[in-house]
Structure formats: C-alpha cells, structure tokens
CSV table of C-alpha atoms in Angstrom, one decimal:
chain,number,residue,atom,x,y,z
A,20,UNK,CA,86.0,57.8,79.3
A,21,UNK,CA,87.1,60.6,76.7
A,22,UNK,CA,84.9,62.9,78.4
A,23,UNK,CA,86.6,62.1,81.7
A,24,UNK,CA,90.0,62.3,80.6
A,25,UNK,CA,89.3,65.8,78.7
A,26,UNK,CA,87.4,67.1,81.8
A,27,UNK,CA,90.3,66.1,84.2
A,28,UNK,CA,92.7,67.4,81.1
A,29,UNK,CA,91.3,70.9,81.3
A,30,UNK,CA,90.9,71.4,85.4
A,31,UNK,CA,94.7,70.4,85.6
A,32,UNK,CA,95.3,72.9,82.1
A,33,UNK,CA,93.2,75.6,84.1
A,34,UNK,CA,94.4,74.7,88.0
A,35,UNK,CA,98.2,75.5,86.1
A,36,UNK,CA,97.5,78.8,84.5
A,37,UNK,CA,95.9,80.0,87.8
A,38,UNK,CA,98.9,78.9,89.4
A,39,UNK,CA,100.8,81.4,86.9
A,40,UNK,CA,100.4,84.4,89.5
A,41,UNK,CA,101.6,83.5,92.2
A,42,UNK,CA,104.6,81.2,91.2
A,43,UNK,CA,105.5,84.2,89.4
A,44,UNK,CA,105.1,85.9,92.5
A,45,UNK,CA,107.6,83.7,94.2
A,46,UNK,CA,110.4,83.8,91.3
A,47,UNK,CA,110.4,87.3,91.2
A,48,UNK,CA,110.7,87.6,95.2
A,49,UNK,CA,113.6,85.7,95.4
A,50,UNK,CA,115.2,87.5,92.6
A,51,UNK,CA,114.8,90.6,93.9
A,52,UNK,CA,115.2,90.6,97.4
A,53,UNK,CA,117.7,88.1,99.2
A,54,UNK,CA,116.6,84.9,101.4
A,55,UNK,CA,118.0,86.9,104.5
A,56,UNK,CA,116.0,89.8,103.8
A,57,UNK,CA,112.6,87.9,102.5
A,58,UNK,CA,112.4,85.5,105.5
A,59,UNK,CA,112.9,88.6,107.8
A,60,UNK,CA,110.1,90.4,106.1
A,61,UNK,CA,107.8,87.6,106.2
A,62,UNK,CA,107.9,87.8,109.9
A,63,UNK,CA,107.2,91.1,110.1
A,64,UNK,CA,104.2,90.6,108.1
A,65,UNK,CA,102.9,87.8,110.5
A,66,UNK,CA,103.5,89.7,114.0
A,67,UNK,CA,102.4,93.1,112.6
A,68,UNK,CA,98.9,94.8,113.1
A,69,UNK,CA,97.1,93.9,109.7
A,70,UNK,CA,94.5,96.1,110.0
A,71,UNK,CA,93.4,98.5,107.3
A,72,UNK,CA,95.8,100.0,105.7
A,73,UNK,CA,98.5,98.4,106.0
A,74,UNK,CA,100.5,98.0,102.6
A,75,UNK,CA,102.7,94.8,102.7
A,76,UNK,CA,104.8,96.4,100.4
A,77,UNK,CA,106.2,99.3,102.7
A,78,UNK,CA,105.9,97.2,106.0
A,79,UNK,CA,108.0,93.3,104.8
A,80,UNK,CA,109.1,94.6,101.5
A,81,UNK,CA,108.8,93.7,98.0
A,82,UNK,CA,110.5,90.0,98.4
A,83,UNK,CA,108.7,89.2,101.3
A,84,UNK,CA,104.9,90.6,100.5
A,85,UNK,CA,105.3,88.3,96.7
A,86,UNK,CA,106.2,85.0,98.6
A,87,UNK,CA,103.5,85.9,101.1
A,88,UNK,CA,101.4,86.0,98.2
A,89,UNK,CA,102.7,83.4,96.4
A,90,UNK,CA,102.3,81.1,99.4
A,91,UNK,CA,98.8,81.6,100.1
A,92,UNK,CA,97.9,81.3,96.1
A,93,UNK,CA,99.4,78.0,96.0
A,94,UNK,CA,98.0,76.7,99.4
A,95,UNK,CA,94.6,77.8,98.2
A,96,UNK,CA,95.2,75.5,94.5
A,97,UNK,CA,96.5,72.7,96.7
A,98,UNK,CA,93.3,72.4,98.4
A,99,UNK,CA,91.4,72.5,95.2
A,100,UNK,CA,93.3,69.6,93.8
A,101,UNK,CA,93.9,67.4,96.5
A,102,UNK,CA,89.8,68.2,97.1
A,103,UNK,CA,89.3,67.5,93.4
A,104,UNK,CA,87.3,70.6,93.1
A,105,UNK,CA,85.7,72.0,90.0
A,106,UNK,CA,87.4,74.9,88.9
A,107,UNK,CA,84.4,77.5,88.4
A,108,UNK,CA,83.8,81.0,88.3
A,109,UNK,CA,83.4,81.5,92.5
A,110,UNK,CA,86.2,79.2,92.9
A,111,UNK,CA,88.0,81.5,90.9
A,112,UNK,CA,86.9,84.9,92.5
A,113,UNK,CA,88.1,83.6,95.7
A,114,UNK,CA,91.6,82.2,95.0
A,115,UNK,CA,92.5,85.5,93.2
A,116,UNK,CA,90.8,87.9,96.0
A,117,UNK,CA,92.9,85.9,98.3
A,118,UNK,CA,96.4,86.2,96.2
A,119,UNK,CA,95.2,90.4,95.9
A,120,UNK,CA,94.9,91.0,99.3
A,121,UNK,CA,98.0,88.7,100.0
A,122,UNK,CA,99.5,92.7,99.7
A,123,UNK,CA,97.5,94.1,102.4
A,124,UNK,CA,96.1,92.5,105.4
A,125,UNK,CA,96.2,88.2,104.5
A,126,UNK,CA,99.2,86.4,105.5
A,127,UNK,CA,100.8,82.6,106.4
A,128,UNK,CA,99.6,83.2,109.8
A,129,UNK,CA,96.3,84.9,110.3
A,130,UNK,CA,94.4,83.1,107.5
A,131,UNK,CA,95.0,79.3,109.2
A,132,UNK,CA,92.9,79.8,112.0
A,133,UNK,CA,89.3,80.7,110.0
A,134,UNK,CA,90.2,78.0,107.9
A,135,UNK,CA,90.4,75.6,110.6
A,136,UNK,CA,87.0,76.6,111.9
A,137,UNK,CA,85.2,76.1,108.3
A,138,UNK,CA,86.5,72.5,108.5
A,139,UNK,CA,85.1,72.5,112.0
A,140,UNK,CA,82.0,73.3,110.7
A,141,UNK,CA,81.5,71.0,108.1
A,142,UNK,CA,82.3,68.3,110.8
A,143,UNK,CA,79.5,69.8,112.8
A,144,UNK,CA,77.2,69.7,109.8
A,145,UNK,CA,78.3,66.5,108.7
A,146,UNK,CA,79.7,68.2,104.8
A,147,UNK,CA,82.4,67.9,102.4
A,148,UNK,CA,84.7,70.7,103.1
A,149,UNK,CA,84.6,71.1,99.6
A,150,UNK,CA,81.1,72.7,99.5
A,151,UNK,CA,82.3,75.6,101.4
A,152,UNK,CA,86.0,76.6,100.0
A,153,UNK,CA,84.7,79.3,98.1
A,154,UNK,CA,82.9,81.1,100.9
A,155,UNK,CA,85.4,79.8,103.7
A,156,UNK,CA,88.7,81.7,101.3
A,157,UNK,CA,86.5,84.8,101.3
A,158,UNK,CA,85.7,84.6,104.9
A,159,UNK,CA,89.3,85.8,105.4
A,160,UNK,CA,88.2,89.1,105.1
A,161,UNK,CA,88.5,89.0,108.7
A,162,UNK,CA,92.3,87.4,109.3
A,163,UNK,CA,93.5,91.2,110.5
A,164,UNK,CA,91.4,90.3,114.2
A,165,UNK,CA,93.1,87.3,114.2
A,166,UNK,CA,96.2,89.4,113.9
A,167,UNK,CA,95.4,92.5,116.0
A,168,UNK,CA,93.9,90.6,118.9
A,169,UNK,CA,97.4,88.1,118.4
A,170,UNK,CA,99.7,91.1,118.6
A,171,UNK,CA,98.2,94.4,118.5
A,172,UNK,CA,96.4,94.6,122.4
A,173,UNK,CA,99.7,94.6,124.4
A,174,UNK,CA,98.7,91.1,126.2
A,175,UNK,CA,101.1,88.8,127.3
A,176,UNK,CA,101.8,86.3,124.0
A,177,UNK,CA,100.8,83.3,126.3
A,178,UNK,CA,97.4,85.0,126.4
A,179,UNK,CA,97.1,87.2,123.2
A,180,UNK,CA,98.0,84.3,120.5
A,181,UNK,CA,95.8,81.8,121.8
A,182,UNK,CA,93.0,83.9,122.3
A,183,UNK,CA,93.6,85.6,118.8
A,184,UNK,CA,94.2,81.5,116.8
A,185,UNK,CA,91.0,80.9,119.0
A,186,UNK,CA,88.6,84.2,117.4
A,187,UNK,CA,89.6,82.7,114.4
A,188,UNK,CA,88.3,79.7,114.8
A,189,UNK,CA,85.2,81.0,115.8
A,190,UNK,CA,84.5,83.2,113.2
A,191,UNK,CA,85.4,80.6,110.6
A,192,UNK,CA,82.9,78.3,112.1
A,193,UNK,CA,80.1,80.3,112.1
A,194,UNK,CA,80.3,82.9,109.3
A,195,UNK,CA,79.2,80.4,106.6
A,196,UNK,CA,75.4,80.7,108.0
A,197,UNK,CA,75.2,84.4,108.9
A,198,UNK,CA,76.3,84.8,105.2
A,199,UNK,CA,73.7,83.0,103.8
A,200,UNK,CA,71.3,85.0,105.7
A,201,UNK,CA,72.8,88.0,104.7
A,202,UNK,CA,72.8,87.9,101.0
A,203,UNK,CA,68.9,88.5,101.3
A,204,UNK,CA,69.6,92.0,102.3
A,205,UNK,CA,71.0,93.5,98.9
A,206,UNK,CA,69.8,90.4,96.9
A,207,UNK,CA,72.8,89.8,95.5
A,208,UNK,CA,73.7,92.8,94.0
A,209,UNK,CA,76.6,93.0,95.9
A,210,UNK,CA,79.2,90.8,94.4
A,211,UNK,CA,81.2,91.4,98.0
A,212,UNK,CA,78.4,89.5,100.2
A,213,UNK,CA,81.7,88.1,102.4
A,214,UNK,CA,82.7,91.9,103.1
A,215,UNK,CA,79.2,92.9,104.3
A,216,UNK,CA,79.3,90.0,106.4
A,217,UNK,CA,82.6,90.6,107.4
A,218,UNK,CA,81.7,94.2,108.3
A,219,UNK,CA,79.0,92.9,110.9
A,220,UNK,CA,81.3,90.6,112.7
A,221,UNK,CA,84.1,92.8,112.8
A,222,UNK,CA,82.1,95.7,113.8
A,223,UNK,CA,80.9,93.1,116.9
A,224,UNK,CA,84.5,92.3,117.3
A,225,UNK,CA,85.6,95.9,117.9
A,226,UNK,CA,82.9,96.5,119.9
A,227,UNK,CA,83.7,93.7,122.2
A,228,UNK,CA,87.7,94.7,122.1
A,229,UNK,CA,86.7,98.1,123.5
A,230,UNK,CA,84.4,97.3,125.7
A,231,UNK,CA,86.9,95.5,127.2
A,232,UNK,CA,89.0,99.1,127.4
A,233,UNK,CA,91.1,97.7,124.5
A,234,UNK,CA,91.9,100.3,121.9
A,235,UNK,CA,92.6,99.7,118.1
A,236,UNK,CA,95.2,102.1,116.5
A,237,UNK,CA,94.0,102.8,113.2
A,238,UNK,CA,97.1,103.2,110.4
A,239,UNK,CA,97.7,103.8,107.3
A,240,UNK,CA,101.0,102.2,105.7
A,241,UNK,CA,101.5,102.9,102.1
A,242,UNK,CA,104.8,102.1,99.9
A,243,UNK,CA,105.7,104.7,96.7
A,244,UNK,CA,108.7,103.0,95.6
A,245,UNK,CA,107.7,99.8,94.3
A,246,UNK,CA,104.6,101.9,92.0
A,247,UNK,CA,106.6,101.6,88.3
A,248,UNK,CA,107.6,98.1,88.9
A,249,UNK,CA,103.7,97.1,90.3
A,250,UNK,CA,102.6,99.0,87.3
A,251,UNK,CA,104.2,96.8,84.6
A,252,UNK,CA,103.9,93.9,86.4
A,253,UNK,CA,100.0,94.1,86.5
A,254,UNK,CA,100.1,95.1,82.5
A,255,UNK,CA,102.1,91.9,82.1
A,256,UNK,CA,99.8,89.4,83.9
A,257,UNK,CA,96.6,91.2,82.6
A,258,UNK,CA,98.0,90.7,78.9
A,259,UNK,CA,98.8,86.9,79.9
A,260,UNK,CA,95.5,85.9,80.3
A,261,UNK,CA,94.1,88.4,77.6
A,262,UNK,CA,96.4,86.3,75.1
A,263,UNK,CA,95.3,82.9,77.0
A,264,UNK,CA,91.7,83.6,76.8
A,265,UNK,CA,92.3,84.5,73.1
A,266,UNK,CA,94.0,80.9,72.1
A,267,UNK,CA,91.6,79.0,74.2
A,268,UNK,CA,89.0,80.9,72.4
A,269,UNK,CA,90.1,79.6,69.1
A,270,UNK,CA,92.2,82.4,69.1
A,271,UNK,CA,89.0,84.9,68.6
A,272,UNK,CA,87.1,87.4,71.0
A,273,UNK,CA,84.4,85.2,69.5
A,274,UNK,CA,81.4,85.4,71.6
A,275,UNK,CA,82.8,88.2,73.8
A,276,UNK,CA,79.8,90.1,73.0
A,277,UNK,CA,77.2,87.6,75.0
A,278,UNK,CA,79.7,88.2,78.3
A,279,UNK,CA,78.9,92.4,77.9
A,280,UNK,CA,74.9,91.5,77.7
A,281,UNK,CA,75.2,89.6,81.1
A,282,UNK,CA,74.1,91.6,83.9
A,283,UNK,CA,76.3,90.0,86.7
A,284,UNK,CA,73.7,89.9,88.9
A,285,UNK,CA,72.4,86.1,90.3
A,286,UNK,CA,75.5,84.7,90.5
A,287,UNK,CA,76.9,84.4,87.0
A,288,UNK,CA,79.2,82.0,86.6
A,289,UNK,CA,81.1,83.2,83.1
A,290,UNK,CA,83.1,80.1,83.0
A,291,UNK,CA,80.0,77.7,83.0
A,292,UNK,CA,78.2,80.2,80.5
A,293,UNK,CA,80.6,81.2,78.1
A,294,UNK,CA,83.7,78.9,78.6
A,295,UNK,CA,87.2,79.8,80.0
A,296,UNK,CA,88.4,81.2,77.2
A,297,UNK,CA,86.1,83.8,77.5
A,298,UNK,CA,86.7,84.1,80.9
A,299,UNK,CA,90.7,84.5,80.6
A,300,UNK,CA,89.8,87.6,77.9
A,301,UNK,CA,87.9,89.4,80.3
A,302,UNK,CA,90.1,88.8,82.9
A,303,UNK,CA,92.4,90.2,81.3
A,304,UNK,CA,90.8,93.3,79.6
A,305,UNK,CA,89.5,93.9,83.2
A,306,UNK,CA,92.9,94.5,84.3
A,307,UNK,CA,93.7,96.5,81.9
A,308,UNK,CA,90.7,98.8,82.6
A,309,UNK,CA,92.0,99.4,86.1
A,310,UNK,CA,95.3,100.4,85.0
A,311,UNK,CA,94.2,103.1,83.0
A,312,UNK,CA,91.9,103.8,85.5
A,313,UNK,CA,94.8,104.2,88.3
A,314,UNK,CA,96.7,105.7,85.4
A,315,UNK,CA,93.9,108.6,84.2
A,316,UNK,CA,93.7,109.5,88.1
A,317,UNK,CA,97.3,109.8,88.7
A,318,UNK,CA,97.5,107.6,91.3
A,319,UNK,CA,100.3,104.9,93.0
A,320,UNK,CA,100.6,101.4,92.1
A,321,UNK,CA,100.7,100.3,95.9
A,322,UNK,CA,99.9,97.2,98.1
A,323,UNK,CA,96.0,98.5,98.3
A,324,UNK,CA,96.0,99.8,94.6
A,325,UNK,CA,97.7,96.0,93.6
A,326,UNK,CA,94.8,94.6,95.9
A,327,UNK,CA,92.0,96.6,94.4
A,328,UNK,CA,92.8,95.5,90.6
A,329,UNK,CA,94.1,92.1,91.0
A,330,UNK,CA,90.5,91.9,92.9
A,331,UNK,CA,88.2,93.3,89.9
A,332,UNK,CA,90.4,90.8,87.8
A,333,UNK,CA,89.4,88.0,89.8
A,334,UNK,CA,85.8,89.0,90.1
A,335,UNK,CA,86.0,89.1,86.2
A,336,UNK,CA,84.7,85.5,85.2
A,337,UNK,CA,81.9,85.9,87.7
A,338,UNK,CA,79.9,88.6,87.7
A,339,UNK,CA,82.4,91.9,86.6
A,340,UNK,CA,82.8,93.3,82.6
A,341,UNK,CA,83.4,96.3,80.8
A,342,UNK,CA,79.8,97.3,80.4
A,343,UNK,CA,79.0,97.0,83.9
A,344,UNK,CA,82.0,97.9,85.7
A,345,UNK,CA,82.6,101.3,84.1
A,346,UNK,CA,79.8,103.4,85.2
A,347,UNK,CA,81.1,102.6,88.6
A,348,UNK,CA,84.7,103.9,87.8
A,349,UNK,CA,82.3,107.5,86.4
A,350,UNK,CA,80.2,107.7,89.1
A,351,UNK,CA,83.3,107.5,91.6
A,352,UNK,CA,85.5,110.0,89.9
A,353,UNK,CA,82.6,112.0,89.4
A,354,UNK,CA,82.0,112.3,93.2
A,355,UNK,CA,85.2,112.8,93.9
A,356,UNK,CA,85.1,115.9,91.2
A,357,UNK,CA,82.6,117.1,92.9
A,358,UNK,CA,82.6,116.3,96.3
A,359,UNK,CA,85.8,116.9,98.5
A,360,UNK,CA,87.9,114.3,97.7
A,361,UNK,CA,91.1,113.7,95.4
A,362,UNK,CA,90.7,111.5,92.7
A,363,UNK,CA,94.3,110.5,93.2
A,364,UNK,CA,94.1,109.2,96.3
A,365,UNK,CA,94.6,105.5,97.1
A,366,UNK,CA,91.5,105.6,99.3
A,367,UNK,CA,89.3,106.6,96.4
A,368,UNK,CA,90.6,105.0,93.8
A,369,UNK,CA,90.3,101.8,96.4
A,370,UNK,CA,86.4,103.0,96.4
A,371,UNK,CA,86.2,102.8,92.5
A,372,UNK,CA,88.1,99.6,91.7
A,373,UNK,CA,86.1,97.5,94.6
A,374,UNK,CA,82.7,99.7,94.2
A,375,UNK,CA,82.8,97.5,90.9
A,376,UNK,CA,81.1,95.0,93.5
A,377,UNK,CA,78.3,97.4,92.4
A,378,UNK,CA,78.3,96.2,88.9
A,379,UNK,CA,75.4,93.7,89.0
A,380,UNK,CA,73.1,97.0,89.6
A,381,UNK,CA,74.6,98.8,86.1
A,382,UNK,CA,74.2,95.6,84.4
A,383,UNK,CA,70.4,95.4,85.4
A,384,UNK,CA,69.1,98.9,85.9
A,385,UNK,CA,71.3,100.3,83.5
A,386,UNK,CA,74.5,102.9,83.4
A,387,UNK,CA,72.6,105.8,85.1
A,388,UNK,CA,71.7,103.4,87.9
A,389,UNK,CA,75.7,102.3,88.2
A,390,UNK,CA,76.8,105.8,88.1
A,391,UNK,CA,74.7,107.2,91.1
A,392,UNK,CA,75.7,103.5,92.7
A,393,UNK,CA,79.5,104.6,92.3
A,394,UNK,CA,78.6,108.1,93.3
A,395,UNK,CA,76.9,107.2,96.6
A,396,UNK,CA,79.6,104.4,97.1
A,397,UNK,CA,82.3,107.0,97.8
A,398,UNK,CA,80.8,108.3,100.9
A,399,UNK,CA,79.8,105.4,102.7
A,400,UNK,CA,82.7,103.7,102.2
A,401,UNK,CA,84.5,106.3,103.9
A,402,UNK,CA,82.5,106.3,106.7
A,403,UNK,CA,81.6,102.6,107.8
A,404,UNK,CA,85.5,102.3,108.4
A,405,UNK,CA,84.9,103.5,111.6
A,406,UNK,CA,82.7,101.3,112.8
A,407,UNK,CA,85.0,98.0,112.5
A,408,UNK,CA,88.5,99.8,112.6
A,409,UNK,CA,89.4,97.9,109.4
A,410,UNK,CA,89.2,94.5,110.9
A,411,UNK,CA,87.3,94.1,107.9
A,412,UNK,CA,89.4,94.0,104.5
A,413,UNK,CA,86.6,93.8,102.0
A,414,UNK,CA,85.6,97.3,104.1
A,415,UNK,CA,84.1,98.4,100.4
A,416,UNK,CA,82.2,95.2,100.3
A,417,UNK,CA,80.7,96.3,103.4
A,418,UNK,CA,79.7,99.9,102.4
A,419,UNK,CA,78.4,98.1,98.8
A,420,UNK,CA,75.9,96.2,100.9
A,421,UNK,CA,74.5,99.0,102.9
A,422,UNK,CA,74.3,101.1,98.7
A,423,UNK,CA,73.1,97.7,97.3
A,424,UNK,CA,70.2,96.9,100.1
A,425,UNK,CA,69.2,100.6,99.6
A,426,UNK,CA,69.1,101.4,95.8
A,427,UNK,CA,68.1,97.9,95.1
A,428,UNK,CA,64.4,98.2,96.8
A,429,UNK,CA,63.9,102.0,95.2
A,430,UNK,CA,64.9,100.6,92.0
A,431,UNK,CA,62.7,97.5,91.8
A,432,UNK,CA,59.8,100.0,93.4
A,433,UNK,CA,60.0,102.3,90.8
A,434,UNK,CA,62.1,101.2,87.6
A,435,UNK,CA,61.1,97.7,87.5
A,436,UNK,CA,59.9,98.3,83.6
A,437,UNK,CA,63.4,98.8,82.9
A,438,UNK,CA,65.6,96.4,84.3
A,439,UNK,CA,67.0,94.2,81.7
C-alpha cells in the first residue's frame, strides 16, 4: 500500500509540474491581451490555413496563440489522468511537442478529429485507448489538412468542414499501423518517426487535393514583435525545470553524467532509467542550449523558433542531451556557412533545433557521424517541403527519416566497430 500511495503521489506531483507550461500559458494570455481580443484571435486561428509556416503569433496574436496552447496542454493531461496513464518519457515527448507546436499549425479545432479516429481504432482493434496516446498526440502532425481541406479549398462550408472533420478521422484511424511499419526504415534513429509518417500521408494527401485541380497556397507567416518577450519567457521555464530536476535530484546533478553516455537511440526512456529528476535537469539545460543557439545565430524568437525549442525540450527525457544533440546544432550551422544559406534564418535554425531528431546517430556513431547528419539535414529538409505543401508539421521529422534510413545502413556497413 506505501508503494501505491507513493507511486500515485508522484504521477499526480509530476502530472502538476507538466501542467506548469501551459497554465502559465493561459495566465499570461489573459493578462496581456483582453477577453475581446483573445477570443477573436482564437477564431482566427481555427478558420485559418495552418499549413507551414504559419506563426500563431502574427496571425491570432500573443493572447490568443498562449490559451490555444494552454488549452491543448491541458486537454492532453486530462486524458492522462482520467486514463490513469503512467507518466513516462514518450508520454512526455508528446504532450510537450503538442503544447510547441500549439504556436504554429495545432489548434482547438483541427486536432479533435485525428483523435477521434485513434479511438476508433482502438474500438476496431478491441484496445485501451491508452496504449496509443502517445503515438495518437504525435499523429497530429497532420491537423493543418484537417484545416486546409476545412477552409483553405474555397468549397462551400456545408461541403469543406465535413469533408475536412472526416480526413481527420481517417488518418487518425489508420496512421497508428503505417507507423509501426515505418520505423523499420531508419531503425529508430529518427526520434521524429510520426513526422516521416506524417510526410507520406500528407504527401498522398496533396497529391489527391491536386489531382482533384485543388491548389495549396504555400505561406509563410512570421511575427518579430513578440521575439524579447518569447525570449525570456523560454529562459524562465527552461530554468524551472533545471531548478525542479535539481531538488528532485536531492538537489544534485548527481548522476547526470550516465544521461550524456546514453546514446538516445532504441527508445530511451530517461525517466524510467535515470529518474525524473534527472529528466527535469536535462529538460531544462536543453532549453537553455537552444537559446543560445537562436541567440549565437542572431535569430527571432517566433511562433516556429518557440516550436522548435519547446520541441528539443520535450524530446529531452527521451532520447535528446547535450552530447548528442550538439553536433547536430555544428553540422547545421556549418552547412549553412558554407552552403547558401543564412544561419539566421528561422528556416534553418528550425533545421538545427528539430534535426536534433538526428541525435540517436551522434550518440552511437559518434560526433563526426552527427555532424555530417546535421550537415546533410539542411538540404533535404528544404526540399521535401515541396512534396506535402506543409501539411506535414514535423516536415524535419520527415527529411530526418529519408538522412536517418540513409546514413544509418552506410554506417552499420562500414563503422560498425565503432558504434558505442
């Protein structure tokens, strides 16, 4: 009975500090901006073309993108508790990717449908709902063609909504198995395996729209004025769970050490290996990585940039640290040196904070191997864009697949004596 009581003790101690984000979120919305404004900007988020990149930010405004936010991180806890879920390191990944991109493409309206058709699913397969949240919440890559096909083809609304709430549905209800299959392909050393997946089905999805003599209208949205504020409030949160993680930890980085060996690769849980504490700590040093990062470039703290780092943070108790993540950051900003793009750019700095899905092949094959995996990242990940017109959010997840299923074979061929 002890044991119980401690283990419900900490899930409900741990369900409340994830729940710090976006309640946060919501306070500061509402103090900022008024009820008028918010509630206006919230509909604007719902009706308007999602599709990358679209910065919440500069299309609802600061109020409304942070209860958008805030809205979807709490929905995502409620179903964890009411579920009785074990927190874990997945779990984690998920609610926080969904919170990050809360600021550019994920809102109260698109993200219902795929939901809906996970549950349908699991009533098709006769299983818990609870053994697919975590994939199902990533799945949600997708919610812009729920949005696009909604409001973005110039169909009558009678026709357009249900048809959009409808390819929702559908791709909630059969994503779950394409992505099992799917992870083969880079054996898991993309940490994004929902983003390749979403790339496939959204690249099917655009194909279908135009072949239909639909167009989609590429965009790209972004917000400058909100950059010092997002700057300090990501410093503030990162530091939050770096002090967190410390007091858990018996207030020490004790142990610390053991998360830097792990190569991220297979799956790692860091909150079943090394305890939350640990987890909270790298959280929160992760965060604080990408700041400087976005910081050292020179770039804007915008809806995407918010997206990208509150993304690596959440990837941080499973499978993202320090030692593996960094050669990615080198291996992108070297490209860009090099190549012909700006470092500064909220495109590429987007390609270095999620081409961290990389890490699992630094962390195994070693820093040389992550640097050329950052390096190659940058130009596929501005090229496979094209092939799904940003229906697909986790768009780097997609182009870390196609790096990930081809350095991964060459490595293992050649460097296998290495690999840690």
């Amino acid at each position: 009975m002890k044991k119980q009581r401690y283990y419900f003790s900490t899930q409900h101690l741990n369900l409340i500090l994830l729940s710090f984000i976006p309640c946060l979120l919501i306070i500061l919305g509402f103090l900022i901006d008024s009820p008028k404004e918010i509630f206006k900007g919230l509909y604007d988020l719902v009706i308007a073309p999602d599709i990358l990149l679209t910065d919440y930010l500069a299309v609802g405004g600061i109020g409304a993108t942070f209860l958008n936010a805030g809205i979807l991180g709490l929905l995502c806890i409620s179903i964890v508790y009411f579920l009785k879920i074990s927190l874990t390191g997945p779990l984690i990944a998920a609610i926080l990717t969904v919170i990050g991109f809360s600021f550019i493409g994920k809102n109260v309206g698109n993200v219902w449908p795929i939901l809906v058709g996970g549950l349908l699913y699991c009533r098709h397969k006769k299983i818990e709902f609870k053994t697919i949240l975590t994939p199902i919440l990533f799945a949600t890559t997708l919610a812009p063609a729920v949005s696009e096909i909604a409001f973005g083809l110039n169909l009558s609304y009678y026709i357009s909504i249900p048809l959009g709430i409808g390819t929702g549905i559908l791709i909630g209800f059969i994503i779950i198995p394409i992505a099992l299959h799917i992870v083969h392909f880079h054996s898991g050393y993309n940490l994004y395996n929902m983003g390749f997946v979403g790339g496939i089905i959204g690249t099917l999805i655009t194909s279908l729209i135009q072949g239909f003599g639909f167009s989609i209208r590429t965009q790209s949205i972004l917000s400058t004025e909100y950059s010092v504020f997002m700057k300090y409030l990501l410093i503030f949160i990162s530091v939050f769970y770096l002090i967190v993680g410390y007091i858990m930890n018996d207030r020490s980085f004790k142990g610390y050490s053991d998360v830097l060996k792990s190569s991220g690769h297979a799956l790692g849980d860091f909150t079943e290996r090394f305890g939350f504490g640990l987890a909270y700590i790298n959280i929160g040093i992760m965060g604080l990585i990408c700041i400087f990062y976005v910081l050292l470039t020179k770039g804007v703290f915008n809806g995407p940039i918010v997206a990208g780092i509150v993304t690596v943070m959440a990837f941080a108790p499973f499978g993202k640290h320090p030692r593996n993540s960094i050669p990615i950051f080198i291996g992108v900003y070297l490209a860009a040196i090099i190549k012909i793009f700006n470092a500064s750019s909220t495109t590429v700095i987007m390609a270095a904070l999620f081409g961290t899905a990389l890490a699992p092949i630094a962390g195994s094959y070693g820093c040389i191997a992550g640097i050329v995996a950052g390096f190659l990242h940058v130009s596929v990940v501005a090229n496979v864009f094209q092939i799904h017109n940003g229906l697909n959010l986790y768009n780097n997840g997609f182009s870390c697949g196609i790096v990930a299923g081809i350095m991964v074979p060459v490595l293992e061929a050649f460097f296998k004596k290495e690999k840690k």
